[in-house]
PDB file of C-alpha atoms in Angstrom:
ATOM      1  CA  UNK E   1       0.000   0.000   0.000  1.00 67.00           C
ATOM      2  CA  UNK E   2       1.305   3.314  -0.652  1.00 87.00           C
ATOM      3  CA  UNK E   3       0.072   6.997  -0.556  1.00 93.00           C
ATOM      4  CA  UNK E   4      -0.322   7.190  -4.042  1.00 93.00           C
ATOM      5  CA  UNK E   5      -2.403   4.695  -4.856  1.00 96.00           C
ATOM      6  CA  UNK E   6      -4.790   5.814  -1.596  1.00 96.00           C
ATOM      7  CA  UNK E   7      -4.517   8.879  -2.924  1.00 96.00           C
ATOM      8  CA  UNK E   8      -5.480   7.856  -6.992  1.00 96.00           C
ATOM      9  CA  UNK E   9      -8.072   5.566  -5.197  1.00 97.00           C
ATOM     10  CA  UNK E  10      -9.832   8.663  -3.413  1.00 96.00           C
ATOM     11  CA  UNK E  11      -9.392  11.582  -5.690  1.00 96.00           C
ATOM     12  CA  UNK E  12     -11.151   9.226  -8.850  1.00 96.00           C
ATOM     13  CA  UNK E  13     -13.454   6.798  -7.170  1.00 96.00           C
ATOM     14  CA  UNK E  14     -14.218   3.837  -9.539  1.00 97.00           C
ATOM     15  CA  UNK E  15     -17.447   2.741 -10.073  1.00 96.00           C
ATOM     16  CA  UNK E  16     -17.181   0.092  -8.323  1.00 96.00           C
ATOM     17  CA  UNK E  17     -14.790  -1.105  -5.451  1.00 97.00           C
ATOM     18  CA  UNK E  18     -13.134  -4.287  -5.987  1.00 98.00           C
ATOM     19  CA  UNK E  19     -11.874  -6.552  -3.416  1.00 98.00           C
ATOM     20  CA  UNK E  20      -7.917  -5.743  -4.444  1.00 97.00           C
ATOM     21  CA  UNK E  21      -9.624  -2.211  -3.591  1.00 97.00           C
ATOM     22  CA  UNK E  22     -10.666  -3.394  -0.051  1.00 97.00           C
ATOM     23  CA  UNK E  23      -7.523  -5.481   0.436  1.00 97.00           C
ATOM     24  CA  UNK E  24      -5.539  -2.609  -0.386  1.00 97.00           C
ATOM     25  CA  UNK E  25      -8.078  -0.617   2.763  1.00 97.00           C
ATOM     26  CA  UNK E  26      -7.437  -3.172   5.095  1.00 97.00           C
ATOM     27  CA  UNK E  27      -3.607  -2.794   4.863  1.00 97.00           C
ATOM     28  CA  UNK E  28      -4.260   0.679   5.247  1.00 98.00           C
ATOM     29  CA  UNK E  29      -6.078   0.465   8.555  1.00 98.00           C
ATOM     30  CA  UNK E  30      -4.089  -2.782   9.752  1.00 97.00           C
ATOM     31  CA  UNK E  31      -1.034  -0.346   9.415  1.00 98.00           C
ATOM     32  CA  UNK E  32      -3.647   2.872  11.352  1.00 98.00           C
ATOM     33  CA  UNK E  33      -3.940   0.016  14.116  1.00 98.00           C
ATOM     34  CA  UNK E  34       0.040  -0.889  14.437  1.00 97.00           C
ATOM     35  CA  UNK E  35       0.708   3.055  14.687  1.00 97.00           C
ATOM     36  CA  UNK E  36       2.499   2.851  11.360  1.00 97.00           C
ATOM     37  CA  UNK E  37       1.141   5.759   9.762  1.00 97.00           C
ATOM     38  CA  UNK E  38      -1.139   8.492  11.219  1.00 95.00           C
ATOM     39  CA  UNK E  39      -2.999  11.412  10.447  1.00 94.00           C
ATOM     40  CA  UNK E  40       0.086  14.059  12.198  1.00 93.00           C
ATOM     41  CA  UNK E  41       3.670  13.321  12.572  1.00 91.00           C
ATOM     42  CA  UNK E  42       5.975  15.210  15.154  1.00 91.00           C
ATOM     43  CA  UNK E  43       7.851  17.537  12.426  1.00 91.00           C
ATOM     44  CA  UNK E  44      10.880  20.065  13.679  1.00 91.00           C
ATOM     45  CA  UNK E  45      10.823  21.555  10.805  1.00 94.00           C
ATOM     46  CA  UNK E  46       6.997  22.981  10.687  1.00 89.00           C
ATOM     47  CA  UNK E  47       5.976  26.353  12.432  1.00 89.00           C
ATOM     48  CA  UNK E  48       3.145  24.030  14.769  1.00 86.00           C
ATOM     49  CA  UNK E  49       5.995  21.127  14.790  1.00 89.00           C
ATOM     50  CA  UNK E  50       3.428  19.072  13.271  1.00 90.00           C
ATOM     51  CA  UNK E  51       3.149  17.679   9.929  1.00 91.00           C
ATOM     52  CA  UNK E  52      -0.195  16.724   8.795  1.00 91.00           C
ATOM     53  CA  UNK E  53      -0.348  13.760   6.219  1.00 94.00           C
ATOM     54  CA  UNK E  54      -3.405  14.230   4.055  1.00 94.00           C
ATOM     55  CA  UNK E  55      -3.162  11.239   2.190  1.00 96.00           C
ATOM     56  CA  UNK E  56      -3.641   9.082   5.534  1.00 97.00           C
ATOM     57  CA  UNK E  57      -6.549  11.335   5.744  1.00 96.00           C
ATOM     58  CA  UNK E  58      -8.090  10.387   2.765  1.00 96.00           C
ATOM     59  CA  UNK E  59      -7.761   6.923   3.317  1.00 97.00           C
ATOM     60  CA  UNK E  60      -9.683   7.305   6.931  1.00 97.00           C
ATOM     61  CA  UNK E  61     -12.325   9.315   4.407  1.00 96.00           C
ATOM     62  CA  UNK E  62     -12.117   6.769   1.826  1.00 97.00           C
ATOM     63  CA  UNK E  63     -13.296   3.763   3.983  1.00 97.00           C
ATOM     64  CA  UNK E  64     -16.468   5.499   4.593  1.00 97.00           C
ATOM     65  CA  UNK E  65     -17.104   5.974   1.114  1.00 97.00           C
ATOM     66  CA  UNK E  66     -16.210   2.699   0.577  1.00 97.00           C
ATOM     67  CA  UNK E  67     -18.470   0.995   3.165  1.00 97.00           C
ATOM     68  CA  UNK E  68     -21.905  -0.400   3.161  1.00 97.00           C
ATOM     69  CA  UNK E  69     -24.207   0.503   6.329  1.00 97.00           C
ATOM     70  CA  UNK E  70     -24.430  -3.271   8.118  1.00 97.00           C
ATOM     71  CA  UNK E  71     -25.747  -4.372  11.451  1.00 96.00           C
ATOM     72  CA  UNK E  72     -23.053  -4.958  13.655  1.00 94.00           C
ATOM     73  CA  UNK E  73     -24.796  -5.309  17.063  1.00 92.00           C
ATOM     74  CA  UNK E  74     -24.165  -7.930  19.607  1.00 89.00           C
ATOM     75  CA  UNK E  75     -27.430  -7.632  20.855  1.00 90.00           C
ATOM     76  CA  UNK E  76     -29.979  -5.430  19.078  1.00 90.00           C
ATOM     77  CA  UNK E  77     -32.526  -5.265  21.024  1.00 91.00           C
ATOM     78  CA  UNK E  78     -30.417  -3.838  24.487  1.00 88.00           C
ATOM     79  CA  UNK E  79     -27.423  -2.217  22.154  1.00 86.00           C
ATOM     80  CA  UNK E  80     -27.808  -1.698  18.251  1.00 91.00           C
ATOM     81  CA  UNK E  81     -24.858  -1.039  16.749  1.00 92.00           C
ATOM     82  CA  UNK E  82     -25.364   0.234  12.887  1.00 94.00           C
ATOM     83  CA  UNK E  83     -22.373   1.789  10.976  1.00 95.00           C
ATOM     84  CA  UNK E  84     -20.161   1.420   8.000  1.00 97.00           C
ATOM     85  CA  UNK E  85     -18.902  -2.682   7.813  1.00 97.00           C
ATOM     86  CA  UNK E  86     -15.388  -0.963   6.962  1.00 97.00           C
ATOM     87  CA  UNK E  87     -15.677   0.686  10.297  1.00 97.00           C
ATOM     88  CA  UNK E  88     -16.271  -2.297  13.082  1.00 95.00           C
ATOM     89  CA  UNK E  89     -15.004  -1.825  16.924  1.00 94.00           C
ATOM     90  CA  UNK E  90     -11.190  -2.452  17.210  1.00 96.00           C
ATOM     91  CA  UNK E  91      -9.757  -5.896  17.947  1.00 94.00           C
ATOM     92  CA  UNK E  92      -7.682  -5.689  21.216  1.00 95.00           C
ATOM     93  CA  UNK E  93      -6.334  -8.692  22.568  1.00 96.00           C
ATOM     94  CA  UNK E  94      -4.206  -9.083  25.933  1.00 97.00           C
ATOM     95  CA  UNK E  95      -1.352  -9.347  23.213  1.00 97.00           C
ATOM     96  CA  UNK E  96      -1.840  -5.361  23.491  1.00 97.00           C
ATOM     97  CA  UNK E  97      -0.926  -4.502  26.716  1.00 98.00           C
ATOM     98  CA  UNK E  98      -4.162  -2.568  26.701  1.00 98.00           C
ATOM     99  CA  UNK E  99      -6.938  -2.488  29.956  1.00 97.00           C
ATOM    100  CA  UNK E 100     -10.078  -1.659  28.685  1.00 96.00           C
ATOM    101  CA  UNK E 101     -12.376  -2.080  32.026  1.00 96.00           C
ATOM    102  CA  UNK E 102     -15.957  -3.271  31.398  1.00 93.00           C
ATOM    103  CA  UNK E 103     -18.994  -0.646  31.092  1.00 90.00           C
ATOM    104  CA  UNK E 104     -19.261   0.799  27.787  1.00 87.00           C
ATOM    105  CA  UNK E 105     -16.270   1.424  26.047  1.00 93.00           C
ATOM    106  CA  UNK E 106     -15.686   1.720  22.424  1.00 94.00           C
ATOM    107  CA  UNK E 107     -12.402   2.021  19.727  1.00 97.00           C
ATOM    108  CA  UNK E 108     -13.218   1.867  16.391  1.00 97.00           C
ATOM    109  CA  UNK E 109     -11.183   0.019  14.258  1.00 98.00           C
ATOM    110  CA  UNK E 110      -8.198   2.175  12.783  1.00 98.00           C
ATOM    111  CA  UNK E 111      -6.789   3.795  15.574  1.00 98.00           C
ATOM    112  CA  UNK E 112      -3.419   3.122  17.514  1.00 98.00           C
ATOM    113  CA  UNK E 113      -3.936   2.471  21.214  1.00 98.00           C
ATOM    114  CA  UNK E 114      -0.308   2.460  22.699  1.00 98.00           C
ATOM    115  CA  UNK E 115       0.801  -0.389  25.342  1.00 98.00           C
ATOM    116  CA  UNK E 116      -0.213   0.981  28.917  1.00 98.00           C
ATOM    117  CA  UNK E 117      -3.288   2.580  27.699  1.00 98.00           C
ATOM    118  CA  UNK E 118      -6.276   2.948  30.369  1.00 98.00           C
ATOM    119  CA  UNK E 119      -9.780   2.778  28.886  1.00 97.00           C
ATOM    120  CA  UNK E 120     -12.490   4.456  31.475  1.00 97.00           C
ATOM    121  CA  UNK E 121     -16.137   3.467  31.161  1.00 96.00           C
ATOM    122  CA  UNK E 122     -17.690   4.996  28.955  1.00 96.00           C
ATOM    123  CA  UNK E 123     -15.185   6.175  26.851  1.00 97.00           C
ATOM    124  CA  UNK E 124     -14.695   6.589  22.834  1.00 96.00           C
ATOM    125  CA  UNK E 125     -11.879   6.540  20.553  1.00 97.00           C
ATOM    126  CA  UNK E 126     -12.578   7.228  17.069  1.00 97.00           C
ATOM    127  CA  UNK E 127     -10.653   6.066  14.064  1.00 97.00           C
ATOM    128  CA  UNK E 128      -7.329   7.809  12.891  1.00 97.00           C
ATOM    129  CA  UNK E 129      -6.700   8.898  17.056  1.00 97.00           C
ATOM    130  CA  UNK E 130      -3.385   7.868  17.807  1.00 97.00           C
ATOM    131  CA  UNK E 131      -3.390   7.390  21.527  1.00 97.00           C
ATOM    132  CA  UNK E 132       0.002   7.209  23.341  1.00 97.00           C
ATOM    133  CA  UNK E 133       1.529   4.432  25.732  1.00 97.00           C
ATOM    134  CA  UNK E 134       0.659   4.780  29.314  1.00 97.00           C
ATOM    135  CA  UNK E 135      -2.216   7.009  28.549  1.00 97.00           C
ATOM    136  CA  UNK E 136      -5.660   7.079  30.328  1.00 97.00           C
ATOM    137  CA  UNK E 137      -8.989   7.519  28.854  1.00 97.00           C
ATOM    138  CA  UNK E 138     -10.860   8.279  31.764  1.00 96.00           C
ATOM    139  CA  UNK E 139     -14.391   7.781  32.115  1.00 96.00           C
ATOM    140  CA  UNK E 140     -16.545  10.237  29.236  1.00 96.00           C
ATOM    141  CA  UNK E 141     -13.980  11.087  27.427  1.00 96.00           C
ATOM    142  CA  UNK E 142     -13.755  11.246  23.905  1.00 96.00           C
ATOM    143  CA  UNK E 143     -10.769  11.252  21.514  1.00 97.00           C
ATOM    144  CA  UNK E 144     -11.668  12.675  18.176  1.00 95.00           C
ATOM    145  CA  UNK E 145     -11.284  11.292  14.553  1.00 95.00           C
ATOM    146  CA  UNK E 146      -7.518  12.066  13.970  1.00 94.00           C
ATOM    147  CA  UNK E 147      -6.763  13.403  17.229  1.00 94.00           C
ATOM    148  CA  UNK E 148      -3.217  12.689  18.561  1.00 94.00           C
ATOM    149  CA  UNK E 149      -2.824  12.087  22.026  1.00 95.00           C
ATOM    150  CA  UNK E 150       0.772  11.763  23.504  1.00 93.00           C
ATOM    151  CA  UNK E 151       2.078   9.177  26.017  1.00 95.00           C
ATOM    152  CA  UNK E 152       1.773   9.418  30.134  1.00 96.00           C
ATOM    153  CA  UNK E 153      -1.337  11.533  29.345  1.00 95.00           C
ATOM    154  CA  UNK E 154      -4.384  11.751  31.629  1.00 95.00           C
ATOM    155  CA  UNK E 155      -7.868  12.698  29.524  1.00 95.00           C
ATOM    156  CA  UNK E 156      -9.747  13.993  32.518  1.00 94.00           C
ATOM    157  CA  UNK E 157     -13.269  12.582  32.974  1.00 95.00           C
ATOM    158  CA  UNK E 158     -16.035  14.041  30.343  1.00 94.00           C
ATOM    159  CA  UNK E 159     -13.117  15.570  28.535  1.00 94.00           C
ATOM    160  CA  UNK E 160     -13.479  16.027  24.561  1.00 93.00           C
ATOM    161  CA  UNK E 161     -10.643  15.889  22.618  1.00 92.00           C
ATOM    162  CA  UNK E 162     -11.832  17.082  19.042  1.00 87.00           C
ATOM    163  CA  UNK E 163     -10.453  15.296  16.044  1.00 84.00           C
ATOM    164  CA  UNK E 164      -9.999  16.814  12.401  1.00 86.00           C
ATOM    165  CA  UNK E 165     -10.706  14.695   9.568  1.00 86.00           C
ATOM    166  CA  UNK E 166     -11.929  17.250   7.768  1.00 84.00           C
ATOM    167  CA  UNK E 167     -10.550  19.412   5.532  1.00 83.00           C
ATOM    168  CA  UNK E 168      -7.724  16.475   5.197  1.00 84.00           C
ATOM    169  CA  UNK E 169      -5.006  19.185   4.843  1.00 82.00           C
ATOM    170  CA  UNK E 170      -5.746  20.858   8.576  1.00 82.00           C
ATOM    171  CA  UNK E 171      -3.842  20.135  11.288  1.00 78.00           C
ATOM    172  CA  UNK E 172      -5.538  17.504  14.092  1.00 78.00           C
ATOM    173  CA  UNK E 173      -5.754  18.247  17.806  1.00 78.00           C
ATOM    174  CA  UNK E 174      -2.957  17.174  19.778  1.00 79.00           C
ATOM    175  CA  UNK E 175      -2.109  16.225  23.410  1.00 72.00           C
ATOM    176  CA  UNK E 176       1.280  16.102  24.382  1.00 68.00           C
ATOM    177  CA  UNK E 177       1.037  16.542  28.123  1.00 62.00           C
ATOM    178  CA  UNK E 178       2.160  14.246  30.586  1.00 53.00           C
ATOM    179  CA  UNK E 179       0.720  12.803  33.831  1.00 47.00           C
ATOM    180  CA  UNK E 180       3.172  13.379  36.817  1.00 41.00           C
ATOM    181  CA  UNK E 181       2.823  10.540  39.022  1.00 40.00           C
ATOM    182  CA  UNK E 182       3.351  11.534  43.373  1.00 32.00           C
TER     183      UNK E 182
END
């Protein structure tokens, strides 16, 4: 997968999407998930110190376009869950390193989630967030589409963090503030 063709693939969408279409998508997002690429990169060189990376962007943009509205609930009737089948909760195993405690929690597929990581009940992370290690997510928080969160961070309890997926050339919100531990 490379930006170009994520690019090509967004700027002229084909009539159809074929599965060497989707294949090439879930590369894209696999690599989202492994922190490989990401919507901002830490850039010296830029007056914010930020670089944003469009293209990654406009593959976050592209897998909406690309997806079909499914049914996704566990259990309909107590918790529907309705949204685009390219857009499913994240897989996190104990593999991770991650603690997501039990009472309502979501990450949608296509974010990183650093080792250490805290999840809160109810919390949300939303795809193209890049969430530091030994962050926590307390409990009503929300980390935006695209946000970037840095590591030993604390997102205080109904905090927002507002993502920016849109236009794909602005820069996202970012966190770099640590916790200080007593």
């Amino acid at each position: 997968m490379q930006p170009s063709q994520i690019e090509q693939l967004f700027d002229t969408p084909p009539a159809k999407y074929t599965e060497e279409h989707f294949a090439m998508f879930r590369a894209f997002k696999d690599a989202l998930n492994r922190g490989e690429v990401r919507a901002a990169k830490p850039d010296g060189t830029a007056p914010t110190g930020w670089r944003v990376n469009a293209w990654v962007k406009k593959g976050i943009l592209l897998g909406f376009r690309m997806g079909a509205i499914v049914d996704m609930s566990v259990d309909a009737a107590r918790q529907p869950f309705i949204d685009k089948a390219t857009y499913p909760v994240r897989a996190i195993t104990t593999a991770d390193g991650v603690r997501i405690v039990p009472g309502g929690s979501s990450i949608r597929d296509g974010s990183y989630i650093g080792r250490g990581v805290i999840c809160m009940p109810p919390m949300f992370i939303n795809v193209g967030a890049h969430v530091g290690e030994n962050t926590m997510i307390d409990s009503h928080a929300l980390v935006g589409s695209c946000a970037q969160v840095g590591r030993n961070c604390h997102i205080s309890a109904g905090s927002q963090i507002g993502g920016v997926l849109e236009p794909v050339g602005a820069l996202p919100v970012i966190d770099r503030g640590k916790r200080r531990r007593l």
